[in-house]
Tab-separated table of C-alpha atoms and ligand atoms in Angstrom:
chain	number	residue	atom	x	y	z
A	26	MET	CA	73.634	-129.392	155.265
A	27	SER	CA	75.965	-132.354	154.920
A	28	TYR	CA	77.934	-132.544	151.595
A	29	THR	CA	79.776	-135.576	150.099
A	30	PRO	CA	82.698	-134.574	147.967
A	31	THR	CA	82.781	-136.194	144.462
A	32	ARG	CA	85.879	-136.709	142.174
A	33	SER	CA	84.587	-133.792	139.973
A	34	ASP	CA	85.363	-131.433	142.870
A	35	PHE	CA	88.898	-132.273	142.402
A	36	ASP	CA	89.095	-130.904	139.090
A	37	ARG	CA	86.971	-128.003	140.037
A	38	TYR	CA	88.857	-126.959	143.289
A	39	MET	CA	92.366	-128.446	143.647
A	40	ALA	CA	95.275	-127.369	141.820
A	41	PRO	CA	95.724	-129.552	138.560
A	42	ASN	CA	99.141	-131.226	139.131
A	43	TYR	CA	97.751	-134.338	140.171
A	44	ALA	CA	95.544	-136.786	138.115
A	45	PRO	CA	94.037	-139.185	140.633
A	46	GLN	CA	91.977	-142.229	139.838
A	47	GLN	CA	88.239	-141.900	139.636
A	48	VAL	CA	87.499	-143.455	142.984
A	49	ILE	CA	87.816	-142.097	146.687
A	50	PRO	CA	88.842	-144.392	149.613
A	51	VAL	CA	87.076	-143.314	152.797
A	52	ARG	CA	88.232	-145.957	155.254
A	53	GLY	CA	91.463	-148.599	155.529
A	54	GLU	CA	91.830	-151.301	157.786
A	55	GLY	CA	95.340	-153.261	157.192
A	56	SER	CA	95.884	-153.771	153.950
A	57	ARG	CA	92.266	-153.288	152.490
A	58	LEU	CA	90.593	-149.974	151.599
A	59	TRP	CA	86.723	-149.037	150.782
A	60	ASP	CA	85.563	-146.211	148.733
A	61	GLN	CA	82.726	-144.270	148.975
A	62	GLU	CA	80.260	-146.941	147.548
A	63	GLY	CA	81.556	-149.342	149.967
A	64	ARG	CA	83.552	-150.860	147.173
A	65	GLU	CA	86.764	-152.790	148.661
A	66	TYR	CA	90.351	-152.902	147.296
A	67	ILE	CA	93.561	-154.555	148.387
A	68	ASP	CA	96.453	-151.803	148.565
A	69	PHE	CA	99.537	-152.742	147.018
A	70	ALA	CA	100.205	-149.397	146.451
A	71	GLY	CA	100.530	-148.469	150.345
A	72	GLY	CA	100.416	-144.542	149.938
A	73	ILE	CA	103.726	-144.851	147.717
A	74	ALA	CA	105.770	-146.852	150.183
A	75	VAL	CA	104.422	-144.521	153.008
A	76	ASN	CA	101.701	-147.037	154.687
A	77	ALA	CA	104.715	-149.486	156.320
A	78	LEU	CA	101.795	-150.871	158.560
A	79	GLY	CA	98.650	-150.852	156.452
A	80	HIS	CA	96.031	-148.450	157.318
A	81	CYS	CA	94.983	-147.618	160.822
A	82	HIS	CA	97.216	-150.253	162.480
A	83	PRO	CA	96.352	-150.134	166.104
A	84	VAL	CA	99.997	-149.529	167.524
A	85	LEU	CA	100.254	-146.207	165.283
A	86	VAL	CA	96.490	-145.229	166.325
A	87	ASP	CA	97.384	-145.611	169.918
A	88	ALA	CA	100.463	-143.563	169.377
A	89	LEU	CA	98.589	-140.943	167.802
A	90	LYS	CA	96.122	-140.866	170.245
A	91	ASP	CA	97.954	-141.173	173.342
A	92	GLN	CA	100.092	-138.102	172.334
A	93	ALA	CA	96.962	-136.282	170.798
A	94	ASP	CA	96.266	-135.734	174.629
A	95	LYS	CA	99.603	-134.691	175.760
A	96	VAL	CA	101.137	-131.867	173.354
A	97	TRP	CA	101.193	-131.606	169.655
A	98	HIS	CA	103.180	-129.173	168.679
A	99	LEU	CA	106.057	-126.638	170.249
A	100	ALA	CA	108.281	-125.821	167.039
A	101	ASN	CA	112.050	-125.636	167.964
A	102	VAL	CA	111.764	-122.925	170.583
A	103	TYR	CA	111.343	-126.138	173.009
A	104	THR	CA	112.289	-129.670	172.626
A	105	ASN	CA	109.856	-132.424	173.233
A	106	GLU	CA	109.846	-136.087	174.533
A	107	PRO	CA	108.862	-137.902	171.344
A	108	ALA	CA	111.074	-136.097	169.133
A	109	LEU	CA	114.109	-136.873	171.310
A	110	LYS	CA	112.823	-140.570	171.818
A	111	LEU	CA	112.588	-140.941	168.059
A	112	ALA	CA	116.115	-139.447	167.588
A	113	LYS	CA	117.794	-141.622	170.228
A	114	ALA	CA	115.915	-144.508	168.665
A	115	LEU	CA	117.270	-143.837	165.118
A	116	VAL	CA	120.848	-143.145	166.472
A	117	GLU	CA	120.973	-146.271	168.425
A	118	ARG	CA	119.781	-148.450	165.319
A	119	THR	CA	122.033	-147.024	162.845
A	120	PHE	CA	125.470	-145.577	161.795
A	121	ALA	CA	124.491	-142.038	162.928
A	122	ASP	CA	124.996	-139.955	165.713
A	123	LYS	CA	123.073	-137.151	165.267
A	124	VAL	CA	119.486	-136.731	163.890
A	125	PHE	CA	117.744	-133.501	162.012
A	126	LEU	CA	113.839	-133.958	161.971
A	127	CYS	CA	111.446	-132.685	159.087
A	128	SER	CA	108.259	-133.266	157.552
A	129	SER	CA	108.826	-134.906	154.495
A	130	GLY	CA	111.434	-136.310	152.063
A	131	GLY	CA	112.307	-133.540	150.076
A	132	GLU	CA	112.981	-131.746	153.476
A	133	ALA	CA	115.242	-134.441	154.592
A	134	ASN	CA	117.212	-134.330	151.011
A	135	GLU	CA	117.305	-130.402	151.020
A	136	ALA	CA	118.960	-130.596	154.478
A	137	ALA	CA	121.297	-133.290	153.518
A	138	LEU	CA	122.473	-131.263	150.486
A	139	LYS	CA	122.708	-128.062	152.753
A	140	LEU	CA	124.721	-129.910	155.162
A	141	ALA	CA	126.778	-131.487	152.681
A	142	ARG	CA	127.523	-127.872	151.062
A	143	ARG	CA	128.173	-126.429	154.488
A	144	TRP	CA	130.185	-129.055	155.776
A	145	ALA	CA	132.546	-128.788	152.677
A	146	TYR	CA	132.626	-125.027	153.014
A	147	ASN	CA	133.688	-125.122	156.273
A	148	GLU	CA	136.179	-127.934	156.108
A	149	HIS	CA	137.530	-127.501	152.822
A	150	GLY	CA	136.787	-123.812	151.192
A	151	GLU	CA	134.321	-122.538	148.870
A	152	HIS	CA	135.602	-124.418	145.628
A	153	LYS	CA	134.452	-127.786	147.006
A	154	ASP	CA	130.848	-127.830	145.848
A	155	LYS	CA	130.097	-130.396	143.467
A	156	ILE	CA	127.217	-132.659	144.018
A	157	ILE	CA	127.172	-135.867	141.867
A	158	SER	CA	123.723	-137.642	141.789
A	159	PHE	CA	122.372	-139.807	138.950
A	160	ARG	CA	119.858	-140.111	135.788
A	161	GLN	CA	116.566	-141.362	136.610
A	162	SER	CA	117.314	-140.569	140.276
A	163	PHE	CA	114.418	-138.841	142.268
A	164	HIS	CA	115.232	-136.884	145.532
A	165	GLY	CA	111.919	-134.457	145.980
A	166	ARG	CA	110.267	-131.754	144.678
A	167	THR	CA	111.843	-128.458	146.147
A	168	PHE	CA	113.833	-126.567	143.956
A	169	PHE	CA	117.450	-127.812	144.809
A	170	THR	CA	116.202	-131.630	145.267
A	171	VAL	CA	114.657	-131.765	141.626
A	172	SER	CA	117.703	-130.098	140.204
A	173	VAL	CA	119.829	-132.745	141.906
A	174	GLY	CA	117.189	-135.440	140.731
A	175	GLY	CA	118.202	-136.883	137.480
A	176	GLN	CA	115.013	-136.488	135.761
A	177	PRO	CA	115.023	-132.877	133.795
A	178	LYS	CA	111.191	-133.016	133.174
A	179	TYR	CA	110.844	-131.917	136.937
A	180	SER	CA	113.039	-129.240	137.047
A	181	GLN	CA	112.338	-127.667	133.492
A	182	GLY	CA	110.860	-124.425	133.160
A	183	PHE	CA	110.968	-123.229	136.679
A	184	GLY	CA	114.118	-120.883	135.695
A	185	PRO	CA	117.627	-121.110	136.448
A	186	VAL	CA	118.548	-124.125	137.999
A	187	PRO	CA	121.048	-124.232	141.004
A	188	GLY	CA	124.517	-124.724	140.142
A	189	GLY	CA	127.480	-127.166	140.816
A	190	ILE	CA	125.235	-130.093	140.159
A	191	LEU	CA	126.747	-133.311	137.948
A	192	HIS	CA	124.559	-136.242	136.924
A	193	ALA	CA	126.139	-139.669	136.075
A	194	GLU	CA	124.697	-143.073	134.774
A	195	PHE	CA	123.257	-145.184	137.632
A	196	ASN	CA	125.171	-148.277	138.553
A	197	ASP	CA	127.957	-146.729	136.506
A	198	LEU	CA	131.244	-146.482	138.572
A	199	GLU	CA	133.367	-145.310	135.748
A	200	ALA	CA	131.174	-142.343	135.127
A	201	VAL	CA	131.259	-141.366	138.672
A	202	ARG	CA	135.244	-141.621	138.867
A	203	GLU	CA	135.130	-139.294	135.548
A	204	LEU	CA	132.962	-136.943	137.553
A	205	MET	CA	134.801	-136.978	140.971
A	206	GLY	CA	137.569	-134.547	141.896
A	207	ASP	CA	138.942	-132.530	144.687
A	208	ASP	CA	135.899	-130.014	144.265
A	209	THR	CA	133.291	-132.835	144.870
A	210	CYS	CA	131.474	-132.057	147.732
A	211	ALA	CA	128.774	-134.940	147.843
A	212	VAL	CA	127.324	-137.985	145.970
A	213	MET	CA	123.763	-138.564	146.447
A	214	VAL	CA	122.313	-142.063	145.568
A	215	GLU	CA	119.429	-143.896	146.377
A	216	PRO	CA	120.442	-147.738	147.143
A	217	MET	CA	117.606	-148.522	144.823
A	218	GLN	CA	116.243	-146.167	142.452
A	219	GLY	CA	112.310	-145.775	143.483
A	220	GLU	CA	110.678	-143.419	140.932
A	221	GLY	CA	113.340	-144.400	138.406
A	222	GLY	CA	112.164	-147.696	137.661
A	223	ILE	CA	112.961	-149.856	140.960
A	224	VAL	CA	116.483	-150.525	140.030
A	225	PRO	CA	118.603	-151.526	142.654
A	226	ALA	CA	122.362	-150.526	142.951
A	227	THR	CA	124.867	-153.285	142.432
A	228	GLN	CA	126.890	-153.982	145.115
A	229	GLU	CA	130.024	-153.012	143.570
A	230	PHE	CA	128.830	-149.626	142.547
A	231	LEU	CA	127.593	-148.402	146.025
A	232	GLU	CA	131.160	-150.202	147.387
A	233	GLY	CA	132.963	-148.418	144.483
A	234	VAL	CA	131.357	-144.929	145.171
A	235	ARG	CA	132.067	-145.389	148.834
A	236	ALA	CA	135.753	-145.851	148.263
A	237	LEU	CA	135.598	-142.719	145.532
A	238	CYS	CA	133.979	-140.468	147.922
A	239	ASP	CA	136.629	-141.801	150.881
A	240	GLU	CA	139.631	-140.900	148.234
A	241	HIS	CA	138.184	-137.309	147.592
A	242	GLN	CA	137.021	-136.303	150.686
A	243	ALA	CA	133.558	-136.021	149.571
A	244	LEU	CA	130.387	-137.094	151.411
A	245	LEU	CA	128.221	-140.134	150.446
A	246	ILE	CA	124.538	-139.389	150.982
A	247	PHE	CA	121.964	-142.140	150.632
A	248	ASP	CA	118.428	-140.958	150.147
A	249	GLU	CA	116.372	-143.906	151.522
A	250	VAL	CA	113.064	-141.988	151.873
A	251	GLN	CA	111.844	-144.798	149.613
A	252	THR	CA	113.923	-147.836	150.879
A	253	GLY	CA	114.076	-146.981	154.330
A	254	VAL	CA	112.139	-148.217	157.546
A	255	GLY	CA	112.061	-151.961	156.903
A	256	ARG	CA	111.027	-151.673	153.157
A	257	SER	CA	113.791	-153.402	151.973
A	258	GLY	CA	113.828	-156.051	154.634
A	259	SER	CA	116.757	-154.373	156.807
A	260	LEU	CA	115.926	-151.176	158.894
A	261	TYR	CA	117.542	-149.396	156.191
A	262	ALA	CA	118.659	-150.731	152.712
A	263	TYR	CA	122.368	-149.833	153.361
A	264	MET	CA	122.481	-152.362	155.712
A	265	GLU	CA	121.495	-154.864	153.192
A	266	TYR	CA	124.637	-153.832	151.184
A	267	GLY	CA	126.953	-153.085	154.042
A	268	VAL	CA	127.725	-149.994	152.701
A	269	THR	CA	127.306	-147.231	155.033
A	270	PRO	CA	126.970	-143.455	153.808
A	271	ASP	CA	127.974	-140.252	155.572
A	272	ILE	CA	124.365	-138.779	155.453
A	273	LEU	CA	121.217	-140.938	155.335
A	274	THR	CA	117.762	-139.465	154.649
A	275	SER	CA	114.403	-141.028	155.789
A	276	ALA	CA	110.545	-140.307	155.515
A	277	LYS	CA	107.755	-142.119	153.715
A	278	SER	CA	107.572	-145.492	155.523
A	279	LEU	CA	109.061	-143.486	158.882
A	280	GLY	CA	105.731	-142.124	159.801
A	281	GLY	CA	103.545	-144.969	158.558
A	282	GLY	CA	101.250	-142.379	156.952
A	283	PHE	CA	101.984	-139.560	159.360
A	284	PRO	CA	104.224	-136.878	157.625
A	285	VAL	CA	107.749	-136.878	159.034
A	286	GLY	CA	111.047	-136.944	157.588
A	287	ALA	CA	114.689	-137.245	159.339
A	288	MET	CA	118.041	-136.825	158.318
A	289	LEU	CA	120.882	-138.650	159.685
A	290	THR	CA	124.280	-138.054	160.101
A	291	THR	CA	127.739	-138.334	162.141
A	292	ASP	CA	129.445	-136.663	164.913
A	293	ALA	CA	132.049	-135.445	162.163
A	294	ILE	CA	129.906	-133.823	160.077
A	295	ALA	CA	126.447	-132.662	162.163
A	296	PRO	CA	128.468	-129.541	163.575
A	297	ALA	CA	128.319	-127.945	160.547
A	298	LEU	CA	124.822	-127.535	160.776
A	299	GLY	CA	125.158	-125.001	163.633
A	300	ILE	CA	122.695	-122.795	165.476
A	301	GLY	CA	120.948	-121.050	163.314
A	302	THR	CA	122.066	-122.713	159.703
A	303	HIS	CA	119.230	-124.681	159.058
A	304	GLY	CA	115.571	-125.162	160.606
A	305	SER	CA	111.993	-126.219	160.038
A	306	THR	CA	108.801	-125.068	161.862
A	307	TYR	CA	106.983	-128.550	161.979
A	308	GLY	CA	110.437	-130.420	162.470
A	309	GLY	CA	110.404	-132.816	165.405
A	310	ASN	CA	106.782	-132.324	165.889
A	311	ALA	CA	105.320	-134.052	168.736
A	312	LEU	CA	102.602	-136.062	167.283
A	313	ALA	CA	104.673	-136.891	164.358
A	314	SER	CA	107.565	-138.110	166.415
A	315	ALA	CA	105.360	-140.166	168.565
A	316	VAL	CA	103.900	-141.975	165.428
A	317	ALA	CA	107.507	-142.513	163.654
A	318	LEU	CA	108.686	-143.825	167.198
A	319	ALA	CA	105.943	-146.624	167.374
A	320	ALA	CA	106.395	-147.175	163.571
A	321	VAL	CA	110.208	-147.760	164.088
A	322	GLU	CA	110.283	-149.513	167.062
A	323	PHE	CA	107.381	-151.986	165.892
A	324	ILE	CA	109.307	-152.532	162.350
A	325	ASP	CA	112.894	-153.034	163.576
A	326	THR	CA	112.263	-156.482	164.829
A	327	PRO	CA	113.188	-159.771	163.624
A	328	GLU	CA	109.638	-160.750	163.080
A	329	VAL	CA	108.857	-157.861	161.143
A	330	LEU	CA	111.937	-157.977	158.849
A	331	GLU	CA	112.132	-161.545	158.079
A	332	GLY	CA	108.534	-161.241	157.306
A	333	VAL	CA	109.261	-158.715	154.848
A	334	LYS	CA	111.650	-161.065	152.917
A	335	ARG	CA	109.088	-163.749	153.126
A	336	ARG	CA	106.451	-161.871	151.612
A	337	HIS	CA	108.892	-160.820	148.983
A	338	ALA	CA	109.368	-164.049	147.970
A	339	LEU	CA	105.850	-164.755	147.818
A	340	PHE	CA	105.241	-161.799	145.807
A	341	ARG	CA	107.753	-162.719	143.298
A	342	GLU	CA	106.628	-166.339	142.819
A	343	LEU	CA	102.792	-165.039	142.017
A	344	LEU	CA	104.144	-162.455	139.949
A	345	GLU	CA	106.197	-165.112	137.841
A	346	GLU	CA	103.071	-167.141	137.611
A	347	ILE	CA	101.114	-164.107	136.205
A	348	ASN	CA	103.734	-163.487	133.643
A	349	GLN	CA	104.062	-167.313	132.642
A	350	LYS	CA	100.165	-167.178	131.659
A	351	HIS	CA	100.388	-163.675	129.935
A	352	GLY	CA	103.480	-162.686	129.074
A	353	VAL	CA	103.651	-159.188	130.055
A	354	PHE	CA	106.602	-158.655	131.856
A	355	LYS	CA	110.249	-158.439	130.945
A	356	GLU	CA	111.733	-158.616	134.513
A	357	VAL	CA	110.674	-158.735	138.022
A	358	ARG	CA	112.980	-157.097	140.388
A	359	GLY	CA	113.325	-155.323	143.979
A	360	MET	CA	113.893	-155.819	147.408
A	361	GLY	CA	111.403	-156.455	150.228
A	362	MET	CA	108.226	-154.990	149.947
A	363	LEU	CA	109.350	-152.567	147.048
A	364	MET	CA	109.077	-154.464	143.766
A	365	GLY	CA	108.812	-153.386	139.979
A	366	ALA	CA	107.955	-155.453	137.121
A	367	GLN	CA	108.824	-153.971	133.898
A	368	MET	CA	106.808	-154.538	131.015
A	369	SER	CA	107.921	-156.502	127.716
A	370	PRO	CA	108.637	-154.814	124.843
A	371	ALA	CA	105.058	-155.814	123.302
A	372	TYR	CA	103.644	-153.629	126.403
A	373	GLU	CA	106.106	-150.591	126.122
A	374	GLY	CA	105.110	-147.503	127.937
A	375	ARG	CA	101.733	-149.222	129.023
A	376	ALA	CA	102.219	-149.875	132.606
A	377	LYS	CA	99.915	-146.875	133.744
A	378	ASP	CA	97.114	-148.669	131.843
A	379	ILE	CA	97.159	-151.468	134.240
A	380	LEU	CA	96.146	-148.957	137.042
A	381	PRO	CA	92.508	-148.293	136.272
A	382	LEU	CA	91.964	-152.059	135.205
A	383	ALA	CA	93.459	-153.026	138.374
A	384	ILE	CA	90.690	-150.450	140.077
A	385	GLU	CA	88.231	-152.155	138.214
A	386	GLU	CA	89.195	-155.660	140.019
A	387	GLY	CA	89.600	-154.135	143.592
A	388	LEU	CA	93.346	-153.683	143.474
A	389	MET	CA	95.539	-150.672	144.198
A	390	ALA	CA	98.909	-150.574	142.479
A	391	LEU	CA	101.489	-147.729	141.417
A	392	ILE	CA	103.844	-147.424	138.406
A	393	ALA	CA	107.585	-146.191	138.601
A	394	GLY	CA	107.880	-144.549	135.033
A	395	PRO	CA	106.179	-145.537	131.700
A	396	ASN	CA	107.384	-149.145	131.727
A	397	VAL	CA	107.375	-150.353	135.561
A	398	LEU	CA	104.550	-151.587	137.544
A	399	ARG	CA	105.248	-151.160	141.072
A	400	MET	CA	104.154	-152.461	144.391
A	401	ALA	CA	104.963	-151.058	148.045
A	402	PRO	CA	102.209	-152.599	150.199
A	403	SER	CA	102.455	-152.924	153.859
A	404	LEU	CA	105.373	-154.619	155.433
A	405	VAL	CA	102.850	-156.908	157.290
A	406	ILE	CA	100.191	-157.457	154.529
A	407	PRO	CA	98.536	-161.055	155.290
A	408	GLU	CA	99.410	-163.471	153.074
A	409	ASP	CA	95.824	-164.007	152.027
A	410	ASP	CA	95.890	-160.537	150.997
A	411	ILE	CA	98.806	-161.079	148.709
A	412	ARG	CA	97.090	-163.793	147.044
A	413	GLU	CA	93.891	-162.265	146.458
A	414	GLY	CA	95.556	-159.152	145.209
A	415	MET	CA	97.509	-161.088	142.942
A	416	ALA	CA	94.453	-163.073	141.686
A	417	ARG	CA	93.008	-159.443	141.097
A	418	LEU	CA	96.192	-158.124	139.234
A	419	GLU	CA	95.743	-161.420	137.037
A	420	LEU	CA	92.486	-160.319	136.084
A	421	ALA	CA	93.530	-157.008	135.217
A	422	ILE	CA	96.405	-157.998	132.982
A	423	ALA	CA	94.167	-160.418	131.443
A	424	LYS	CA	92.048	-157.250	130.232
A	425	LEU	CA	95.109	-155.536	129.134
A	426	VAL	CA	96.170	-158.093	127.159
A	427	ALA	CA	92.453	-158.926	125.464
A	428	LYS	CA	92.665	-155.029	124.704
A	429	ALA	CA	96.224	-155.354	123.042
B	19	LIG	C1	109.609	-139.729	147.553
B	19	LIG	C2	110.786	-139.665	147.699
B	19	LIG	C3	111.115	-138.380	148.025
B	19	LIG	C4	110.444	-137.297	148.183
B	19	LIG	O1	109.810	-137.256	149.468
B	19	LIG	P1	108.445	-136.203	149.776
B	19	LIG	O2	108.144	-136.769	150.959
B	19	LIG	O3	107.382	-136.343	148.305
B	19	LIG	O4	109.025	-135.146	149.935
B	19	LIG	C5	112.381	-138.086	147.888
B	19	LIG	N1	113.605	-139.397	147.643
B	19	LIG	C6	112.939	-140.582	147.161
B	19	LIG	C7	113.722	-141.515	147.091
B	19	LIG	C8	111.539	-140.837	147.014
B	19	LIG	O5	110.946	-141.821	146.944
């Protein structure tokens, strides 16, 4: 007997760690989605900055189908062609010389942190183990990455947290300087905080942190899980700043919706990850790598990257127009197709109330903390979808204002 799942099945069968919206999307094409009832939505959420080419982009569908008939998975007992091509593509397009492949952002960050610790241990000794990161930062949900992340609510209640982790205020160079010393192993930072509220690092801050790392022989790790693969308007946000890290992590947009992650580093550091030091069964999975290669090759072109900047300008203009009418936002900020609108004091903590109202109007959006409405749409979202989505957002905002 055929069976159609319902939202109440979520409460019945799924672990209760999420609170999904009431509708269940069943089909997507480009930046539009349809739910079980056939209602259509415009997608400004992009699977949380993942669906870089929207839904079912033919380039990704073809890459997936083509590889599906060849070989899916070998584990790392063998290497495979798509993984080698993906690693080469990433090396040729970035500062990096070496790539470690995995399946998610948290896993890429876990690898980055372990690499940094092992490098410092090998090169300088056991004392050099301090990792500095930032308040409000987000680096994943493994126990090491929630501990390095700057939102204690994600690590509290799980027992003793790993030691040697220090937190500074984001964009406060003096605070970093105070924590830095000869025992500093690495600084981990998002060039633009994503979950923390879409807060770009200042130019001086990233340049200053780079200089401090050089001074103290510490590694600079950029977590570009959310900002990477075209989202900033460059292939990686470090290119926008002209500040080069020693280790960079990538996931989310990298697979365009297929689970994949990567950690990039240099020839000077990579040897610390010698045979047997680290691994992942699915790392370099052939299907995942084939899709990611297609995504990277398609996105890293002037057409797509310039298109991201054009679309950013249009988003900003339309958000400002909405704000002139309704005055709900204090500030609109972000880079490329990763934008945030901070709620004005009168709507403090109300960003999440917009999401179900937007769903009613046929729009999917996101929040980044209680005060920021976040948008992370497809990098190639058509202009018509942007305008129509913004019209729907305005209807949702009008409802929020009417309720207030
Ligand atoms: C989403 C995110 C992660 C975690 O990625 P997962 O794939 O969920 O493990 C890590 N860092 C940043 C900056 C992120 O936005």
